[in-house]
Amino acid sequence: NKWPHGQRPGWSESDLFSRNKTMGFQYKIVLNLGKILRGRQDGADQGKKQAVVVSAMGKTTNALEEIWQALPQAGAAALLVDAILEAHFKVSKALDLPASVLNKSTADFRSMVDSLAGQQPSSATYDSIVGFGERWSTEIVAAHLAARGMNGEWVSAWDLVQTNGEHRSAMVHLTSTKDAIHAAAKNWHTSLPVMQGFVGATEEGVPTTLGREGSDFSGALLAEALNAEMFCVWKDVPGVMTGDPRKWPAAKFIPHLDHKTAEALGLAGAGVLHPDTMAPLRRSGIPLWVNGFMDPEAKGTRIEGDTVPDDLPPLWTLSSLSDGRTEVRCIGASEEEAKAEWRVQFPQSHIQSVGLDAIVPQCIRFIVKN
Ligand code: ASP
Ligand code: MG
């Protein structure tokens, strides 16, 4: 019996997660992750090594940002702290893990928030607080993989990913990071390393973060340092699509994409690909699979090589501007084609200032007024 207080308490999923559906979903993601890795280990990739990079669970990073913002009002953060810790204990419990997995890190978190209470938030304290999301998620995933006989081993990105001191958007020192990973990897022969995305530390050991949604970039760096045969990211969409289906109704799944177009798509603001992620993969020629957690058996999008697929349709990104207009980017179409396609999708809207984009190569940009 793994429960410290005797009998495992009776619970149902709805009791556990009635107030936090996003977190309820997280334990299923961890289960799925375990199944995926086990499937690979026992199947096509037998004998090959795997490594895992994990970001924070659900909306944890946002919750931690709120706690950080609430620091000046002593006491105001307390409820938020309780809620986020409780949510993680529930995920851990739903996975049948002992509370001891999170005891140290959650206590560390409480004492850190206590010691900072009343202070003005600084970008240094941001990095110390917000990185806990990745600490907890990796503790849970590593413990789960260990409990399922897969030798999950928690490894610290604060030791391996070395950055400058630019808090909240630290630059990674590539060479020293690679060296640190190589040295650590000597001990990973029988274990399955589980590292945090998004975080790193300066040479002096001060925690930093790489910018929101930076975990894919961490994964790409680990893949590059380990000379990986392939790098796979798991998303809540089935793969790369021709647009965000919530904003672009005609969005279609793309089975195959080249590195350069994928990099452009990330730059254009497609949430599914962090703009920095492609560079390490492109320069090292590592293929990237973008897969969906909802259907792990499905094929996903494979990104590799320098040849743009012949049948690649135009790719779209839409982002809202503060004045209510929408900034639209279209990759892989002429100005006329892009405008025509836009009018088919949104006949009511007004297209303004069409031209070549200044940021993304070979991309048409325009502004739309509804
Ligand atoms: N947890 C971090 C964030 O939400 C990093 C990531 O998700 O990639 O920004
Ligand atoms: Mg995140």
XYZ file of C-alpha atoms and ligand atoms in Angstrom:
380
model
C 0.000 0.000 0.000
C 1.559 3.252 -1.142
C -0.701 5.524 0.892
C 1.018 6.769 4.023
C -2.199 6.880 6.051
C -3.412 3.329 5.530
C -6.195 2.607 3.092
C -6.242 4.434 -0.185
C -9.123 6.886 0.177
C -12.195 6.236 -1.924
C -12.597 8.840 -4.588
C -14.120 9.288 -7.958
C -12.711 11.331 -10.756
C -15.547 13.826 -10.456
C -14.855 14.347 -6.712
C -11.219 14.873 -7.368
C -11.490 17.251 -10.232
C -14.956 18.790 -10.056
C -13.442 22.226 -9.472
C -10.566 21.853 -11.838
C -11.363 20.080 -15.077
C -8.080 21.059 -16.689
C -6.136 19.318 -13.966
C -8.429 16.289 -14.168
C -7.373 15.973 -17.719
C -3.690 16.142 -16.769
C -3.547 12.802 -15.026
C -4.906 11.165 -18.159
C -2.198 12.893 -20.152
C 0.435 11.476 -17.814
C -1.114 8.008 -18.192
C -1.094 8.418 -21.950
C 2.504 9.584 -21.909
C 3.475 6.460 -19.977
C 1.653 4.275 -22.496
C 3.254 6.030 -25.438
C 6.780 5.657 -24.043
C 6.160 2.051 -23.095
C 4.743 1.366 -26.553
C 7.861 2.785 -28.160
C 10.159 0.903 -25.807
C 8.432 -2.410 -26.477
C 7.752 -1.755 -30.136
C 9.493 -0.091 -33.037
C 12.097 1.677 -30.893
C 13.202 -1.295 -28.843
C 16.752 -0.905 -27.626
C 16.745 2.840 -28.263
C 16.963 5.438 -25.519
C 14.211 7.928 -24.825
C 14.282 11.198 -22.903
C 11.336 13.355 -21.895
C 10.856 17.085 -21.426
C 7.725 18.208 -19.610
C 6.122 21.615 -19.215
C 3.782 22.650 -16.416
C 0.371 21.006 -16.093
C -2.797 22.637 -17.364
C -2.999 26.317 -16.497
C -0.352 26.090 -13.771
C 2.000 28.669 -15.282
C -0.803 31.243 -15.424
C -1.758 30.451 -11.820
C 1.855 30.885 -10.721
C 2.039 34.215 -12.535
C -1.002 35.326 -10.534
C 0.658 34.278 -7.287
C 3.752 36.233 -8.246
C 1.650 39.304 -9.030
C -0.140 38.993 -5.692
C 3.115 39.014 -3.671
C 2.862 42.666 -2.539
C -0.517 42.120 -0.845
C 0.602 39.891 1.993
C -1.845 37.024 2.408
C -3.528 37.561 -0.951
C -1.584 34.747 -2.562
C -2.455 32.196 0.103
C -5.679 30.898 -1.462
C -4.070 30.662 -4.869
C -1.159 28.761 -3.365
C -3.493 26.286 -1.664
C -5.442 25.726 -4.882
C -2.445 25.046 -7.101
C -0.805 22.725 -4.578
C -4.047 20.841 -3.989
C -4.509 20.381 -7.718
C -1.056 18.814 -8.024
C -1.585 16.524 -5.038
C -4.805 15.365 -6.673
C -3.107 14.551 -9.946
C -0.443 12.654 -8.044
C -3.084 10.792 -6.048
C -5.083 9.946 -9.170
C -1.908 8.320 -10.489
C -1.573 6.333 -7.268
C 1.671 8.043 -6.311
C 2.625 8.637 -2.669
C 2.325 12.180 -1.324
C 6.064 12.121 -0.663
C 6.662 12.762 -4.375
C 5.581 16.390 -3.947
C 6.214 16.978 -0.257
C 9.607 18.621 -0.527
C 8.905 20.815 -3.546
C 5.536 22.005 -2.253
C 7.081 22.858 1.125
C 9.902 24.693 -0.674
C 7.297 26.587 -2.651
C 5.339 27.634 0.442
C 8.427 28.898 2.194
C 9.565 30.776 -0.893
C 6.192 32.512 -1.262
C 6.226 33.293 2.476
C 9.682 34.788 2.297
C 8.755 36.963 -0.707
C 5.345 38.078 0.591
C 5.067 41.846 0.807
C 7.796 42.414 -1.787
C 7.321 44.060 -5.153
C 7.415 41.390 -7.872
C 10.684 41.386 -9.822
C 11.583 39.392 -12.894
C 14.049 37.386 -10.779
C 11.313 36.331 -8.347
C 9.076 35.563 -11.352
C 11.581 32.973 -12.536
C 11.932 31.426 -9.071
C 8.190 31.128 -8.536
C 6.902 30.269 -11.986
C 9.446 27.476 -12.541
C 7.751 25.424 -9.828
C 5.092 24.368 -12.335
C 7.742 22.422 -14.222
C 9.272 21.115 -11.013
C 5.966 19.535 -9.943
C 4.999 18.185 -13.354
C 8.391 16.507 -13.803
C 8.305 15.082 -10.279
C 4.921 13.544 -11.044
C 5.906 12.219 -14.466
C 9.252 10.814 -13.299
C 7.606 9.102 -10.312
C 4.850 7.707 -12.518
C 7.339 6.292 -15.016
C 9.390 4.820 -12.177
C 6.295 3.273 -10.579
C 5.364 1.677 -13.912
C 8.737 0.023 -14.217
C 10.164 2.440 -16.763
C 13.007 3.882 -14.663
C 11.834 7.469 -14.823
C 14.572 9.691 -13.410
C 14.008 13.326 -12.503
C 16.777 15.472 -13.960
C 17.239 19.152 -13.277
C 17.173 21.683 -16.102
C 18.390 24.180 -13.488
C 21.664 22.221 -13.583
C 21.732 21.445 -17.300
C 20.256 24.387 -19.213
C 22.681 27.242 -18.672
C 21.529 30.725 -19.529
C 22.408 34.375 -19.214
C 20.729 36.389 -16.479
C 18.002 37.964 -18.578
C 15.074 36.950 -16.445
C 11.820 35.855 -18.120
C 13.477 35.519 -21.532
C 16.897 34.113 -20.825
C 19.243 33.183 -23.657
C 20.657 29.680 -23.517
C 24.451 29.241 -23.585
C 24.468 26.482 -26.168
C 27.958 25.084 -25.705
C 27.969 24.849 -21.920
C 24.432 23.446 -21.973
C 25.481 20.767 -24.431
C 28.514 19.931 -22.303
C 26.396 19.697 -19.162
C 23.903 17.397 -20.907
C 26.681 15.186 -22.289
C 28.192 14.821 -18.827
C 24.821 14.007 -17.242
C 23.840 11.599 -20.008
C 26.715 9.302 -19.056
C 24.531 8.254 -16.115
C 21.359 7.785 -18.116
C 22.137 4.330 -19.493
C 19.387 2.516 -17.688
C 17.115 5.404 -16.788
C 14.552 7.410 -18.668
C 15.423 11.041 -17.923
C 12.556 13.479 -17.310
C 13.655 17.111 -17.574
C 11.757 20.382 -17.146
C 11.022 22.531 -20.148
C 11.014 26.322 -19.989
C 13.510 26.721 -17.134
C 17.250 27.045 -16.750
C 19.745 28.798 -14.504
C 22.674 31.172 -14.708
C 26.241 30.094 -14.051
C 25.717 31.169 -10.430
C 22.683 28.893 -10.174
C 20.055 31.637 -10.227
C 16.813 30.251 -11.769
C 15.725 31.694 -15.123
C 12.958 31.009 -17.633
C 13.141 31.010 -21.416
C 9.896 32.822 -22.242
C 6.301 31.576 -22.225
C 5.663 28.373 -24.149
C 9.403 27.730 -24.179
C 9.285 24.035 -23.343
C 9.436 22.863 -26.939
C 12.649 24.813 -27.320
C 14.106 23.059 -24.242
C 13.101 19.751 -25.802
C 14.765 20.646 -29.097
C 17.987 21.552 -27.260
C 17.973 18.248 -25.388
C 17.301 16.396 -28.651
C 20.203 18.194 -30.300
C 22.606 17.579 -27.409
C 21.706 13.879 -27.367
C 22.023 13.668 -31.147
C 18.493 12.317 -31.257
C 17.123 10.337 -34.167
C 13.871 12.227 -33.814
C 12.093 14.719 -31.594
C 8.412 14.434 -30.878
C 6.132 17.065 -29.330
C 2.688 16.222 -27.961
C -0.041 18.817 -28.302
C -3.759 19.196 -27.727
C -4.261 19.394 -31.506
C -3.680 16.397 -33.822
C -0.604 17.967 -35.429
C 0.184 21.032 -37.501
C -2.832 22.400 -39.322
C -3.169 25.023 -42.042
C -4.512 27.405 -39.379
C -5.781 27.436 -35.829
C -9.154 25.663 -36.194
C -10.687 27.995 -33.576
C -9.930 31.002 -35.789
C -9.616 29.609 -39.308
C -12.660 27.450 -40.068
C -11.084 25.875 -43.155
C -8.122 24.518 -41.158
C -6.857 21.205 -42.472
C -4.371 18.780 -40.992
C -0.918 18.729 -42.675
C 0.806 15.322 -42.715
C 4.232 16.524 -43.825
C 6.182 19.769 -43.740
C 9.786 20.921 -44.329
C 11.924 22.472 -41.572
C 12.048 25.920 -43.161
C 8.305 26.323 -43.673
C 7.729 25.092 -40.130
C 10.168 27.689 -38.840
C 8.330 30.396 -40.797
C 5.025 29.192 -39.383
C 6.373 29.452 -35.830
C 7.666 32.958 -36.558
C 4.285 33.900 -37.991
C 2.812 33.163 -34.578
C 1.277 29.703 -34.995
C 0.928 28.642 -31.361
C 1.623 25.011 -32.179
C 5.304 25.710 -32.999
C 7.406 27.931 -30.743
C 9.547 30.102 -33.075
C 12.850 29.071 -31.429
C 12.152 25.349 -31.535
C 12.980 24.775 -35.176
C 16.507 26.246 -35.237
C 18.302 23.484 -33.292
C 16.388 20.810 -35.217
C 17.040 22.401 -38.570
C 20.763 22.871 -38.044
C 21.117 19.306 -36.741
C 18.756 17.722 -39.258
C 16.538 16.170 -36.598
C 13.006 15.345 -37.784
C 10.173 16.695 -35.650
C 6.885 14.880 -35.131
C 3.988 16.976 -33.888
C 1.416 14.617 -32.400
C -1.887 14.950 -30.583
C -2.403 13.599 -27.095
C -6.063 12.969 -27.789
C -5.275 10.291 -30.306
C -1.749 8.971 -29.695
C -2.141 6.299 -32.385
C -2.766 8.862 -35.117
C 0.097 9.807 -37.371
C 0.666 13.491 -36.542
C 2.712 15.891 -38.654
C 6.250 14.996 -39.670
C 8.617 17.937 -40.169
C 11.894 17.227 -41.941
C 14.152 18.071 -44.856
C 14.378 21.204 -47.016
C 11.857 20.393 -49.717
C 8.508 22.127 -49.485
C 5.878 19.424 -50.169
C 4.269 19.963 -53.617
C 0.759 19.697 -52.310
C 1.226 22.022 -49.327
C -1.751 24.385 -49.059
C -1.267 28.004 -47.874
C -0.795 28.334 -44.099
C -2.596 30.946 -42.022
C -2.084 32.658 -38.682
C -4.522 35.154 -37.174
C -3.858 37.315 -34.149
C -6.001 39.984 -32.542
C -4.574 43.489 -32.332
C -5.326 45.697 -29.332
C -7.571 47.943 -31.459
C -9.874 45.025 -32.273
C -8.544 44.425 -35.788
C -6.956 41.133 -36.808
C -3.435 40.660 -38.125
C -3.372 37.931 -40.740
C -0.330 36.124 -42.134
C -0.401 33.727 -45.039
C 2.570 31.589 -46.063
C 2.746 29.935 -49.460
C 0.336 32.059 -51.497
C 0.589 35.149 -53.678
C -1.014 38.365 -52.519
C -3.967 37.836 -54.877
C -4.461 34.211 -53.836
C -4.313 35.098 -50.159
C -6.868 37.873 -50.486
C -9.192 35.703 -52.577
C -9.043 32.836 -50.105
C -9.630 35.209 -47.209
C -12.738 36.634 -48.890
C -14.138 33.140 -49.368
C -13.772 32.455 -45.630
C -14.772 35.874 -44.305
C -16.772 37.696 -47.012
C -17.954 40.437 -44.597
C -14.572 41.686 -43.450
C -12.438 44.535 -44.854
C -8.850 43.861 -45.874
C -6.345 46.667 -45.199
C -2.634 47.278 -45.844
C -1.706 44.129 -47.730
C 1.984 43.486 -48.332
C 4.999 41.280 -47.827
C 5.611 40.606 -44.166
C 8.636 42.236 -42.545
C 9.233 39.378 -40.105
C 8.396 36.124 -41.832
C 10.060 35.329 -45.167
C 7.772 34.699 -48.142
C 4.710 35.627 -46.211
C 1.782 37.909 -47.040
C 0.523 40.040 -44.186
C -2.623 42.085 -43.954
C -4.879 43.657 -41.379
C -8.579 42.915 -41.280
C -11.397 45.014 -39.928
C -14.602 43.142 -39.126
N 4.790 26.197 -18.812
C 5.350 27.222 -19.641
C 4.254 28.115 -20.189
O 3.085 27.818 -20.005
C 6.161 26.661 -20.761
C 5.386 25.853 -21.780
O 4.210 25.556 -21.608
O 5.984 25.488 -22.800
O 4.551 29.094 -20.800
Mg 2.624 25.631 -20.293
